[in-house]
Coordinates of C-alpha atoms and ligand atoms in Angstrom, one line a residue:
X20 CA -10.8 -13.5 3.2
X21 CA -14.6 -13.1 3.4
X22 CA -15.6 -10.4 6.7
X23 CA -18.9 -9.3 7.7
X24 CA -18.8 -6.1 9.5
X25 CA -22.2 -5.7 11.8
X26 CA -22.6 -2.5 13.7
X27 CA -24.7 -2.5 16.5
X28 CA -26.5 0.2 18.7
X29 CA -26.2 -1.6 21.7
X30 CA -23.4 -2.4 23.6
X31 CA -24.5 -6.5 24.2
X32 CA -23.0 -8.8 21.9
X33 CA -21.8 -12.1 21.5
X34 CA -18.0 -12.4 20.3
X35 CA -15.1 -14.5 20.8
X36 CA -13.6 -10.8 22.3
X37 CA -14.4 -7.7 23.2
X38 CA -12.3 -4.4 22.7
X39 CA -12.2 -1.9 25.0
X40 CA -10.0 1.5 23.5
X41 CA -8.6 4.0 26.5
X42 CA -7.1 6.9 26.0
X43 CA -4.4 7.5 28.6
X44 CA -6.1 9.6 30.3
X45 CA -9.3 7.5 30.4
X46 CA -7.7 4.8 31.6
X47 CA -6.3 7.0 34.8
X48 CA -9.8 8.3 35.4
X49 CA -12.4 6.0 34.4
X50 CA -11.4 2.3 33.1
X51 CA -11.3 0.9 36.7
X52 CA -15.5 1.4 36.6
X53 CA -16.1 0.8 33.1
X54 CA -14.5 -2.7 33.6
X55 CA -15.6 -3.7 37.0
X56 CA -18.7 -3.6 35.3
X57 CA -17.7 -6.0 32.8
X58 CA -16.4 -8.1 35.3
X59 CA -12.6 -8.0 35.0
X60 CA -10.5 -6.1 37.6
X61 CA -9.0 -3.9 36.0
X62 CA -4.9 -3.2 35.8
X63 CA -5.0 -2.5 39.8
X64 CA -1.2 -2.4 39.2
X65 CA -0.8 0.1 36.5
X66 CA 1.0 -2.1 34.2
X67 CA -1.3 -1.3 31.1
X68 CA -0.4 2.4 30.3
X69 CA -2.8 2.8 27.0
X70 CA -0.2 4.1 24.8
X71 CA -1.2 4.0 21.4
X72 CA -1.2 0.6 20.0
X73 CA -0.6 -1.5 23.5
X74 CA -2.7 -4.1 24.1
X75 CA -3.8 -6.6 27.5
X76 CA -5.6 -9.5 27.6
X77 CA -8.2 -9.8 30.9
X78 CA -10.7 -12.6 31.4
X79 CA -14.3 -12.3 32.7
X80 CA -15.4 -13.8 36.0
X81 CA -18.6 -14.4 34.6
X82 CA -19.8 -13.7 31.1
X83 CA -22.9 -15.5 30.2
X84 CA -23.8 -15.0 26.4
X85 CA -21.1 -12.5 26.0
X86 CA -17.6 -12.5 25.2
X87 CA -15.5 -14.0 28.0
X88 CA -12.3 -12.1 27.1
X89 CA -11.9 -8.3 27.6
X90 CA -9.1 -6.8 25.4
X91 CA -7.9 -3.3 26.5
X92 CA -6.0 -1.2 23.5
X93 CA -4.5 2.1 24.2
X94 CA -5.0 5.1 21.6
X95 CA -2.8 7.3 23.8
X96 CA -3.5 10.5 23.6
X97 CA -6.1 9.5 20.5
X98 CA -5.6 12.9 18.8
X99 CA -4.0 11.5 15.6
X100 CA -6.0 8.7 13.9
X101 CA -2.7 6.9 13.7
X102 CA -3.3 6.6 17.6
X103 CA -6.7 4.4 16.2
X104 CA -5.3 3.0 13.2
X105 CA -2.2 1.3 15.3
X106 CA -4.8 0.1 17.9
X107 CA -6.7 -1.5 15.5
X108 CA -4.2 -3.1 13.7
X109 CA -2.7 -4.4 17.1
X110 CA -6.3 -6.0 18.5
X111 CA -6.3 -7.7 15.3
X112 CA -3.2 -8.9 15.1
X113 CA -3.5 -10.6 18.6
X114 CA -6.7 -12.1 17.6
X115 CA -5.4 -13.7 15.0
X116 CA -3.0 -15.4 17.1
X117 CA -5.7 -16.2 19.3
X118 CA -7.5 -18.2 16.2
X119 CA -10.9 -16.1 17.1
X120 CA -13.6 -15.6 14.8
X121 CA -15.4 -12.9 16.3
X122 CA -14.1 -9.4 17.3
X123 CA -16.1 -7.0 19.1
X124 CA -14.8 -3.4 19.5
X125 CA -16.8 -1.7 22.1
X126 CA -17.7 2.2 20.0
X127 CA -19.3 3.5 22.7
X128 CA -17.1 6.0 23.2
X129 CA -17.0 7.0 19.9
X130 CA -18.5 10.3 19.8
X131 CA -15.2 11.2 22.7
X132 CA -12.7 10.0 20.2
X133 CA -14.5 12.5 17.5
X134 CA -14.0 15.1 19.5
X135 CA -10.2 14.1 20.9
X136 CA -9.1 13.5 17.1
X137 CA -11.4 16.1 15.5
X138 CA -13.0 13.4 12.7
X139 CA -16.1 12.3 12.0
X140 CA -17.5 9.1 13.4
X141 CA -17.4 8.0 10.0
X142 CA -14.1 8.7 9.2
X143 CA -13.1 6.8 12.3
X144 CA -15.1 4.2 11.7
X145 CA -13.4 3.6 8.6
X146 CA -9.9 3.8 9.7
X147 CA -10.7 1.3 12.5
X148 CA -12.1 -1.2 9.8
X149 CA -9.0 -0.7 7.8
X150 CA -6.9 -1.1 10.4
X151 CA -8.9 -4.3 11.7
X152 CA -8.4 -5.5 8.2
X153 CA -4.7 -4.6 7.8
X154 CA -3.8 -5.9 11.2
X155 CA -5.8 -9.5 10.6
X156 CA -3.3 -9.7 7.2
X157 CA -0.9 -13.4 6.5
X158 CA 0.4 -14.6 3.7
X159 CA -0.7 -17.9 4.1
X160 CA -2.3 -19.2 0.6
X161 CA 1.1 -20.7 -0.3
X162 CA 1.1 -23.0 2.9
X163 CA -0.6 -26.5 2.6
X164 CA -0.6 -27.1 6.5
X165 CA 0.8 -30.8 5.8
X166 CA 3.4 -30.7 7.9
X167 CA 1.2 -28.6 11.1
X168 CA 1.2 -30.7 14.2
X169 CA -2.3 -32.1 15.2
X170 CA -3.2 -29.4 18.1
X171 CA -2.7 -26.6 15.0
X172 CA -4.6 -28.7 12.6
X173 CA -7.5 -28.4 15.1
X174 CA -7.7 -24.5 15.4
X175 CA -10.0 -23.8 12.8
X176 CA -10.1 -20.5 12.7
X177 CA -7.6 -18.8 10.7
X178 CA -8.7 -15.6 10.1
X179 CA -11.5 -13.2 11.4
X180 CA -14.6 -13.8 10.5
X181 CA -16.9 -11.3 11.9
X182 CA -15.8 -7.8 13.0
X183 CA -19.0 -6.2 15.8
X184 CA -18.7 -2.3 16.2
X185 CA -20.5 -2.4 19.4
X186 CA -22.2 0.5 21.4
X187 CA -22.6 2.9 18.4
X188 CA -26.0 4.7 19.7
X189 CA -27.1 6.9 17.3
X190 CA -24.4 6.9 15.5
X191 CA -25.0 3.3 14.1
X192 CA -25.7 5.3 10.4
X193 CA -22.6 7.1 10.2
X194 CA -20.3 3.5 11.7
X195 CA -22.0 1.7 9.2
X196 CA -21.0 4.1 6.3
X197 CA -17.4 4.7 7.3
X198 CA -17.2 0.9 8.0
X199 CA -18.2 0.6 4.3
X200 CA -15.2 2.7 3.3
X201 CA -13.0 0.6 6.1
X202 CA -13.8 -2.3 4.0
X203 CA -13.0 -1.5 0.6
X204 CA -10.1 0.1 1.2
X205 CA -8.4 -2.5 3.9
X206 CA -9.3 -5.2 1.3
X207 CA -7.5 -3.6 -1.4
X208 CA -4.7 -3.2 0.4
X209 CA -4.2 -6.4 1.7
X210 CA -4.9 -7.8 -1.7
X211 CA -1.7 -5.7 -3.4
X212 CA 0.0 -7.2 0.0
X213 CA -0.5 -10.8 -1.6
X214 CA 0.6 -9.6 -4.9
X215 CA 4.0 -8.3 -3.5
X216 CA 3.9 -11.5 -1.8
X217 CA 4.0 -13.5 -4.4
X218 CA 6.9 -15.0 -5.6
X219 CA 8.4 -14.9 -9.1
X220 CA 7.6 -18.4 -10.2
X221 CA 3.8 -17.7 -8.9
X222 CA 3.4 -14.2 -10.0
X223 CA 4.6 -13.6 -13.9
X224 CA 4.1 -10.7 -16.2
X225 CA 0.9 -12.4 -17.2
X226 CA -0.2 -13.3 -14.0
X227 CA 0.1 -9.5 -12.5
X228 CA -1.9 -8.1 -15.5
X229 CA -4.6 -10.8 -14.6
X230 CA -4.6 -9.5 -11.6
X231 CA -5.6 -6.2 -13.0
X232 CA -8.2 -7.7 -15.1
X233 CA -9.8 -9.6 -11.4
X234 CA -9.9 -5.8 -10.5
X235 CA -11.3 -4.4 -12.8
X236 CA -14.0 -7.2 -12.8
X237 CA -14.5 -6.5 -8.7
X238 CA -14.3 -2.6 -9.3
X239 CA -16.4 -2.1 -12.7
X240 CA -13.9 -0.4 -14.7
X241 CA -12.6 -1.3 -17.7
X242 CA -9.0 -3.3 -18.4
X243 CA -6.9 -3.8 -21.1
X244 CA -3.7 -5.7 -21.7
X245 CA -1.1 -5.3 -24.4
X246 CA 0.3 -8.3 -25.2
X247 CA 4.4 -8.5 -26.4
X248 CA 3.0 -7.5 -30.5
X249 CA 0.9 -4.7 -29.5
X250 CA 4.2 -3.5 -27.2
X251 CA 6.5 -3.9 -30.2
X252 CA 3.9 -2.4 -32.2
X253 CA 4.2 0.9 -30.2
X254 CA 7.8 0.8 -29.8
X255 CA 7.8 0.6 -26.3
X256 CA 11.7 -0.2 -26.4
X257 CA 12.6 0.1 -22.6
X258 CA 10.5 -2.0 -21.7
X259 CA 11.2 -4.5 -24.4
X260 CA 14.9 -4.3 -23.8
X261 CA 14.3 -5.3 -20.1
X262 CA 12.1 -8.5 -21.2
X263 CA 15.2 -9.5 -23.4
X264 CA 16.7 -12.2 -21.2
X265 CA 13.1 -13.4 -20.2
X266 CA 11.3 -16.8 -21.0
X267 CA 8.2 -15.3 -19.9
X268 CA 6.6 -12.1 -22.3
X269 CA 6.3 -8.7 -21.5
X270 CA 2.5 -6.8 -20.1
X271 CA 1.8 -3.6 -20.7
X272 CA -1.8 -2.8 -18.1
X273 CA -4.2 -0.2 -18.6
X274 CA -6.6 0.1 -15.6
X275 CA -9.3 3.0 -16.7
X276 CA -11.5 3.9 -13.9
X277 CA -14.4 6.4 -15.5
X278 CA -16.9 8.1 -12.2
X279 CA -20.3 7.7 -13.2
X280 CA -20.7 11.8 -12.1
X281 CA -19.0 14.9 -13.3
X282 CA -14.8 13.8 -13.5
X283 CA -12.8 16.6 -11.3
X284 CA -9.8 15.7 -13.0
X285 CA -7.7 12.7 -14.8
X286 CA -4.7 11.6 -12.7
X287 CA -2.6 8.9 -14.4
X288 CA -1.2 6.3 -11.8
X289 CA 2.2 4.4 -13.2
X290 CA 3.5 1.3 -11.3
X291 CA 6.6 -0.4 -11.8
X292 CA 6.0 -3.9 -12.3
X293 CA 9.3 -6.0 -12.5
X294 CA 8.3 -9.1 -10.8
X295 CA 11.3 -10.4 -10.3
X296 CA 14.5 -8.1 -10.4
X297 CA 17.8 -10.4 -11.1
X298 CA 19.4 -7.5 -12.0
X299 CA 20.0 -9.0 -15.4
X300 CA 23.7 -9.7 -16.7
X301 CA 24.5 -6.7 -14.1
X302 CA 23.6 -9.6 -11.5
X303 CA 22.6 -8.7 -8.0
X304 CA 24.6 -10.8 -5.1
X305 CA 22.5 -13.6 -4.3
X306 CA 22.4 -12.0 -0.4
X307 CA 19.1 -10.7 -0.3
X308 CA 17.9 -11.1 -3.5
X309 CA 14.9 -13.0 -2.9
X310 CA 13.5 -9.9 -1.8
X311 CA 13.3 -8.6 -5.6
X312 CA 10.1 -10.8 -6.2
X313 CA 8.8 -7.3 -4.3
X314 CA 10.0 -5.0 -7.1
X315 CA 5.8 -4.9 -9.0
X316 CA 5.2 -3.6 -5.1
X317 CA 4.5 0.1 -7.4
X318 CA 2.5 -2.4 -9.5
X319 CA 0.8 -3.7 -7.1
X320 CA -0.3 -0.1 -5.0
X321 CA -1.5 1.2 -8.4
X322 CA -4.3 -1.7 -9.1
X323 CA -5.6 -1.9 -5.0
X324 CA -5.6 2.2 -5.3
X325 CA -7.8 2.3 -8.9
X326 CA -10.0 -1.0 -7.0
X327 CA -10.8 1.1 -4.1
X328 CA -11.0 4.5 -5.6
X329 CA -13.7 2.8 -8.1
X330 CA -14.9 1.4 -5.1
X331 CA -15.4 4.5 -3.0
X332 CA -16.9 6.3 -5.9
X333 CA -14.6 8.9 -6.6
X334 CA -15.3 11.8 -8.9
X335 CA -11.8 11.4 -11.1
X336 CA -11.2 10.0 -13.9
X337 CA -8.2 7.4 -13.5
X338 CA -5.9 5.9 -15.5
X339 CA -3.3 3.2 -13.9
X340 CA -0.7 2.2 -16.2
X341 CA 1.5 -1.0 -15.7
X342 CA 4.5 -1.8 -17.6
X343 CA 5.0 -5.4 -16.3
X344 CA 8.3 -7.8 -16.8
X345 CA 11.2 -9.9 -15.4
X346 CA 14.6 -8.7 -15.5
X347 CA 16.6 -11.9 -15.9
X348 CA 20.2 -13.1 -17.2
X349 CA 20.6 -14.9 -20.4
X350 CA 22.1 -15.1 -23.8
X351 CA 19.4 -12.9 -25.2
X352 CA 19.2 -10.4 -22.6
X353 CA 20.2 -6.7 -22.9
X354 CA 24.0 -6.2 -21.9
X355 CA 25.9 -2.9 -19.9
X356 CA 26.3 -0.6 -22.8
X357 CA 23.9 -1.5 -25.0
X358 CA 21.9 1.6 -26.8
X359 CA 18.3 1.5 -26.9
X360 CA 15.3 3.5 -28.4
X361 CA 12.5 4.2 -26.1
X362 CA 8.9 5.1 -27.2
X363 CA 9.5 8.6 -26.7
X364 CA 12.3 8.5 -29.5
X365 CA 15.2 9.2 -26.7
X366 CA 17.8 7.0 -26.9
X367 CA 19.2 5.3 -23.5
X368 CA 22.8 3.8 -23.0
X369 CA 22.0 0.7 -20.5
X370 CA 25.6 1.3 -18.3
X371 CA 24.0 -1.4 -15.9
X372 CA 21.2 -3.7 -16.7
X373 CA 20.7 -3.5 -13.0
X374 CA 18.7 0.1 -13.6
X375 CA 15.7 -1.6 -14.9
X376 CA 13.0 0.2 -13.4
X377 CA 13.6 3.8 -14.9
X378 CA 13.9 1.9 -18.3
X379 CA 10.0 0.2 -18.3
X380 CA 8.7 3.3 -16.6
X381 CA 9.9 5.1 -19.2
X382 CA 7.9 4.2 -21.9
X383 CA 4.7 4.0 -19.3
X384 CA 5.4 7.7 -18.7
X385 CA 5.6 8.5 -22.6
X386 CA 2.2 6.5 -23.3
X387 CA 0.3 7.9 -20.1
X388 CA 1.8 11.4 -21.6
X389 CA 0.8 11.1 -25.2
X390 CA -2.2 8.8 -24.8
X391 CA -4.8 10.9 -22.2
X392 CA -2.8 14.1 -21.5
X393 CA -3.7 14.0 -18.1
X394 CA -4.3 16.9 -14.9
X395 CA -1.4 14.7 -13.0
X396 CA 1.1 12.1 -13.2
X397 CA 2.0 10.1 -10.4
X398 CA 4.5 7.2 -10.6
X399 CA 5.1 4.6 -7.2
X400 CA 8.3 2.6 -7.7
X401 CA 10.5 0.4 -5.7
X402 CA 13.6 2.2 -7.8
X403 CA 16.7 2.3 -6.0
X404 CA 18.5 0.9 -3.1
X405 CA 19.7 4.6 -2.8
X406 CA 16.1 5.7 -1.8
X407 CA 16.7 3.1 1.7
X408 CA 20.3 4.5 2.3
X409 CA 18.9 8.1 2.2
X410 CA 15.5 7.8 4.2
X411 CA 15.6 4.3 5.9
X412 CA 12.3 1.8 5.1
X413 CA 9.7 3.4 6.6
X414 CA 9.9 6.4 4.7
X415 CA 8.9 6.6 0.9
X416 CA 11.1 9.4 -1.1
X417 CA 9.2 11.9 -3.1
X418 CA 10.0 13.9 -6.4
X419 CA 8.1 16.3 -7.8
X420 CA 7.9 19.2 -10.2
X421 CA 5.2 20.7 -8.6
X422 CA 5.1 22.5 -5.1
X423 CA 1.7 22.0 -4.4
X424 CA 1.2 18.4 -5.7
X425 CA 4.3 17.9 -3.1
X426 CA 2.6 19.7 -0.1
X427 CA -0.3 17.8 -1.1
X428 CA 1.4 14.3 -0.8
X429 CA 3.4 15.6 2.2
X430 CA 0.4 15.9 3.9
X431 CA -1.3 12.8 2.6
X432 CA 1.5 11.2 3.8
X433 CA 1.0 12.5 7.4
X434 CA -2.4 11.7 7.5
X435 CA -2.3 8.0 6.2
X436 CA 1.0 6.9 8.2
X437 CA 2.3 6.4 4.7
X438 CA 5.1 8.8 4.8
X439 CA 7.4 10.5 2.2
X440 CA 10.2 13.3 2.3
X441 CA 10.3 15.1 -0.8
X442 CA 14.0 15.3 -2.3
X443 CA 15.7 17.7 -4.9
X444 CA 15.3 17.8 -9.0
X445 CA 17.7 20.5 -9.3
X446 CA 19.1 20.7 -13.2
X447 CA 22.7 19.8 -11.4
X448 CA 21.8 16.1 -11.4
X449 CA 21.7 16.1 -15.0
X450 CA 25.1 16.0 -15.5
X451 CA 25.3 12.9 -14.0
X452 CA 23.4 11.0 -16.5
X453 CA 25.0 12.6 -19.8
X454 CA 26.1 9.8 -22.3
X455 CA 28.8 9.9 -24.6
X456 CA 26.7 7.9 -27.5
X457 CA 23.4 8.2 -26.2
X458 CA 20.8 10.7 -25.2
X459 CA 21.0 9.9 -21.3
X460 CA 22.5 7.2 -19.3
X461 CA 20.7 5.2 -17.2
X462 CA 22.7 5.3 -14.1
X463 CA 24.6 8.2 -12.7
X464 CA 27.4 6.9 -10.6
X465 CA 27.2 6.3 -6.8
X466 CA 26.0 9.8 -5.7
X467 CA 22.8 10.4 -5.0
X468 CA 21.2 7.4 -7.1
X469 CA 17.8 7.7 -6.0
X470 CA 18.0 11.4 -7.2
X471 CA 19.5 10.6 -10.7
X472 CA 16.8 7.9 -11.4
X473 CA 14.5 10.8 -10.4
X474 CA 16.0 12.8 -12.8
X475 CA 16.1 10.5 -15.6
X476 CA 12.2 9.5 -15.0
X477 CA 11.7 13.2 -15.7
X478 CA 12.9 13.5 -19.3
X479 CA 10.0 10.9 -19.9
X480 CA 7.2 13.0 -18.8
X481 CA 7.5 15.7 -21.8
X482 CA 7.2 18.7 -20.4
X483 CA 4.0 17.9 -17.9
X484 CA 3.6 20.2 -15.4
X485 CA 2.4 18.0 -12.4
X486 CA 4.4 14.9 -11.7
X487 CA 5.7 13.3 -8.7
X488 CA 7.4 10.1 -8.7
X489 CA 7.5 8.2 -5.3
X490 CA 10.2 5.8 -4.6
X491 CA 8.8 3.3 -2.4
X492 CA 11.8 1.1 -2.4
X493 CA 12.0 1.1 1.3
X494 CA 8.4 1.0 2.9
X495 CA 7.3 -1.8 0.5
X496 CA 9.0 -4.8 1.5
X497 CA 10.8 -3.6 4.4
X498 CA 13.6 -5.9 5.9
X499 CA 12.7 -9.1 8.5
X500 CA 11.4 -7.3 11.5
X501 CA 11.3 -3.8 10.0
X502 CA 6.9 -4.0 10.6
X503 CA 4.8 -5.9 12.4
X504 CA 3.7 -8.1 9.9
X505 CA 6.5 -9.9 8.1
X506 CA 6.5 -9.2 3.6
X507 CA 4.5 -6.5 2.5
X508 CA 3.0 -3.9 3.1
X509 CA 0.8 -2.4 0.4
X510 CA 2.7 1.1 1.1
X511 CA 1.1 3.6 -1.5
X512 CA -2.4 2.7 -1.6
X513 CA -3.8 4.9 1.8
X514 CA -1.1 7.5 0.5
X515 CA -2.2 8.3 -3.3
X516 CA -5.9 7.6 -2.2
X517 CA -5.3 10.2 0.3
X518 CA -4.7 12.3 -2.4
X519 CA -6.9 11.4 -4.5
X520 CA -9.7 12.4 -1.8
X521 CA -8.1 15.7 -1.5
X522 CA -9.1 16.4 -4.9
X523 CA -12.8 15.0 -4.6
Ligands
LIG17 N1 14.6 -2.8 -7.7 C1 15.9 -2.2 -7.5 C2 15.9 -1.2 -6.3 C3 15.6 -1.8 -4.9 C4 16.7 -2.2 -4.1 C5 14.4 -2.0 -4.5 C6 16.5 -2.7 -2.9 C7 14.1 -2.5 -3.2 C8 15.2 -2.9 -2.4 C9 16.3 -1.5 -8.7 O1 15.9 -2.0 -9.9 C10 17.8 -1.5 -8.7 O2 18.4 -2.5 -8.8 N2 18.4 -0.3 -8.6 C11 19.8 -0.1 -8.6 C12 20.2 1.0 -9.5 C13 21.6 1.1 -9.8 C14 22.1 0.0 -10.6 C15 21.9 2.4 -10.5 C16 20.2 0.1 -7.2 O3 19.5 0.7 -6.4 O4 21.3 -0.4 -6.8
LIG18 MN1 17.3 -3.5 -10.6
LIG19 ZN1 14.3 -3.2 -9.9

């Protein structure tokens, strides 16, 4: 992946294709003009209705130096900037197919869609990058292309190479910042993308905390791995338990992002990192669950999110925290029943091995607790299957002791596209987790499961008075044909650094 983004002031450029956004109403009014003057007759029939996200191909009669194909993309009404976001993603997406190196979006209009979606040019900018960036996404660095037929061989474009923001008048300083942004954080994301991606036999405990430490190397802030001794050491005994049946060792990642400026606050970021989930000796069914090399997906949104944060500059101090493992079967691993002692001293009766998540987050939540006291907790995880039944998998849940870190997410979650419904914590769900030899029990039956792993994450936390856990089990790897791009989709990192920015 290596883009150059050039913004231009004029609108004459030389690309492989050129973008041209409509809003509905533009395209009534004006588009027949604007694109006889390119050259292309333009949708005499109507067919192209410039809802948000549709796109049509035209060619040019004549195009000289310039690009030869003319791509409309509809941002319907283009008040939201999900109206820009899904346009962008979609123009990319198609040239991608196309095998086209150079994208042109024509910004001329730019200072319209400002006023239409009440955001800066910059912020637009940026979101259109992103979106470029999200849209141009495959997982392709596992493919060898020995078996591709000859014709394929011979396209040799792959990805984008160059993205033009045409047109932008005056407004070339403010594009070129917000483009900046665009970058950085459609990069990130793609890069947890190939993370969740990765398989179990490509992507080990190890390997995912090495991917931390290639962060923090790109972002300039400071890594640290505990190794299985150091994890011992502390007594980190969920997560230990959980690496039981595993050939491979246990990571515990510290990602410490430190602004240069005045630090607004410390937020701690925890990600669940099993990277693969067998379920242990409380085996899943073997229907579906190739899908569990996407249980790090919390993992993964917590290392882009510090990356880009560090990358945009922001004024907080934060701390991403990474308990990292496989939970497999064997004749050493844990087994339904057992009793273990977590850092925190609480003792856990494992009724199913299965509820491995809550058990490794556990301890993160006790060390990001005791260890920097910080303003707010946050926790992504792809915890329960309950969390998909209850809200489908486009919709994150959200739990929180806070009402105003809720709203806060609520709204962050409007505004990125990355959406989550915020579900009880009342003390009635407690009774559901009693144990009869143990402090808690880490399942509570088959009511409400994403709720009682909720509730049992929150006897971690100590008392701290701003926590939300988000339960990204659906959104993060959604089913075959549940999003546009098949695998991942890096669900948690626009969300948290929306707010994140809130507080900057
Ligand atoms: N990683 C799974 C949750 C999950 C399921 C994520 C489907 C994504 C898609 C988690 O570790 C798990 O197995 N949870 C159990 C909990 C149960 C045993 C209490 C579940 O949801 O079934
Ligand atoms: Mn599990
Ligand atoms: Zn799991």
């Amino acid at each position: 992946m290596n883009y150059t983004v050039t913004v231009k002031e004029g609108g004459l450029v030389k690309a492989d294709i050129l973008v041209q956004f409509f809003t509905k109403k533009e395209m009534k009014r004006d588009a027949a003009k604007a694109l006889a003057a390119l050259g292309v007759v333009a949708n005499p029939e109507g067919d192209f209705k410039a809802a948000a996200g549709e796109i049509a191909l035209l060619y040019r009669q004549a195009s000289g130096d310039e690009a030869s194909r003319v791509l409309l993309a509809g941002i319907g009404e283009g008040k939201e900037v999900a109206d820009y976001r899904k346009a962008a993603e979609a123009v990319a997406r198609k040239a991608v197919d196309l095998h086209l190196g150079v994208l042109a979006i024509d910004c001329s209009r730019i200072d319209d869609w400002s006023k239409h979606s009440k955001h800066k040019p910059e912020e637009l900018a940026s979101i259109l990058v992103e979106g470029v960036l999200y849209g141009a996404y495959r997982f392709d660095r596992l493919k060898s292309g020995k078996l591709d037929k000859e014709e394929k061989k011979e396209q040799k474009t792959k990805a984008i190479e160059e993205l033009v923001l045409a047109g932008c008048g005056n407004r070339v300083d403010a594009v070129e910042k917000g483009a900046g942004k665009g970058v950085i954080v459609g990069l990130c994301q793609n890069r947890a993308r190939d993370l969740v991606n990765l398989p179990g036999n490509h992507l080990s405990a190890e390997a995912l905390a090495d991917a931390a430490i290639e962060a923090g190397k790109r972002g300039g802030f400071e890594v640290t791995v505990f190794d299985k001794a150091k994890i011992t050491e502390l007594g980190m005994g969920g997560l230990l338990a959980v690496n039981k049946g595993s050939q491979q060792p246990p990571t515990f990642t510290i990602l410490d992002y430190k602004p240069k400026g005045k630090t607004k606050k410390t937020v701690a970021l925890v990600g669940k990192g099993v990277t693969f989930d067998s379920g242990g000796i409380s085996l899943k069914p073997a229907q579906g669950m190739e899908e569990m090399k996407s249980d790090m997906s919390g993992a993964a949104a917590v290392i882009a999110t510090v990356e880009a944060a560090a990358g945009l500059g922001l004024p907080l101090r934060i701390v991403g925290l990474i308990p990292a493992t496989d939970n497999m079967p064997s004749g050493s691993a844990q087994m339904p029943g057992d009793v273990i002692t977590t850092m925190s001293g609480i003792t856990v009766e494992v009724g199913n091995t299965d509820a491995e998540g809550r058990l490794i987050l556990a301890d993160a939540l006790t060390y990001a607790k005791t260890e920097y006291d910080p303003d707010v907790i946050v926790d992504l995880a792809t915890l329960t299957g309950a969390c998909i039944v209850a809200l489908g998998s486009s919709v994150a849940g959200l739990f929180s002791n806070d009402d105003d870190l809720a709203e806060t997410l609520f709204k962050a979650g409007q505004s990125s596209g990355e959406k989550v419904w915020r579900m009880p914590l009342w003390d009635e769900y407690d009774e559901l987790i009693k144990s009869d030899v143990a402090d808690v029990h880490n399942t509570g039956g088959r009511g409400a499961g994403s709720v009682t792993a909720a509730k049992f994450l929150q006897k971690f936390i100590d008392g701290h008075k701003r926590w939300a856990h988000i339960d990204i089990a659906g959104p993060a790897f959604p089913a075959k044909g549940g999003s546009k791009t098949p695998g991942a989709t890096g669900f948690g990192v626009r969300l948290v650094l929306d707010l994140l920015k809130s507080w900057s």
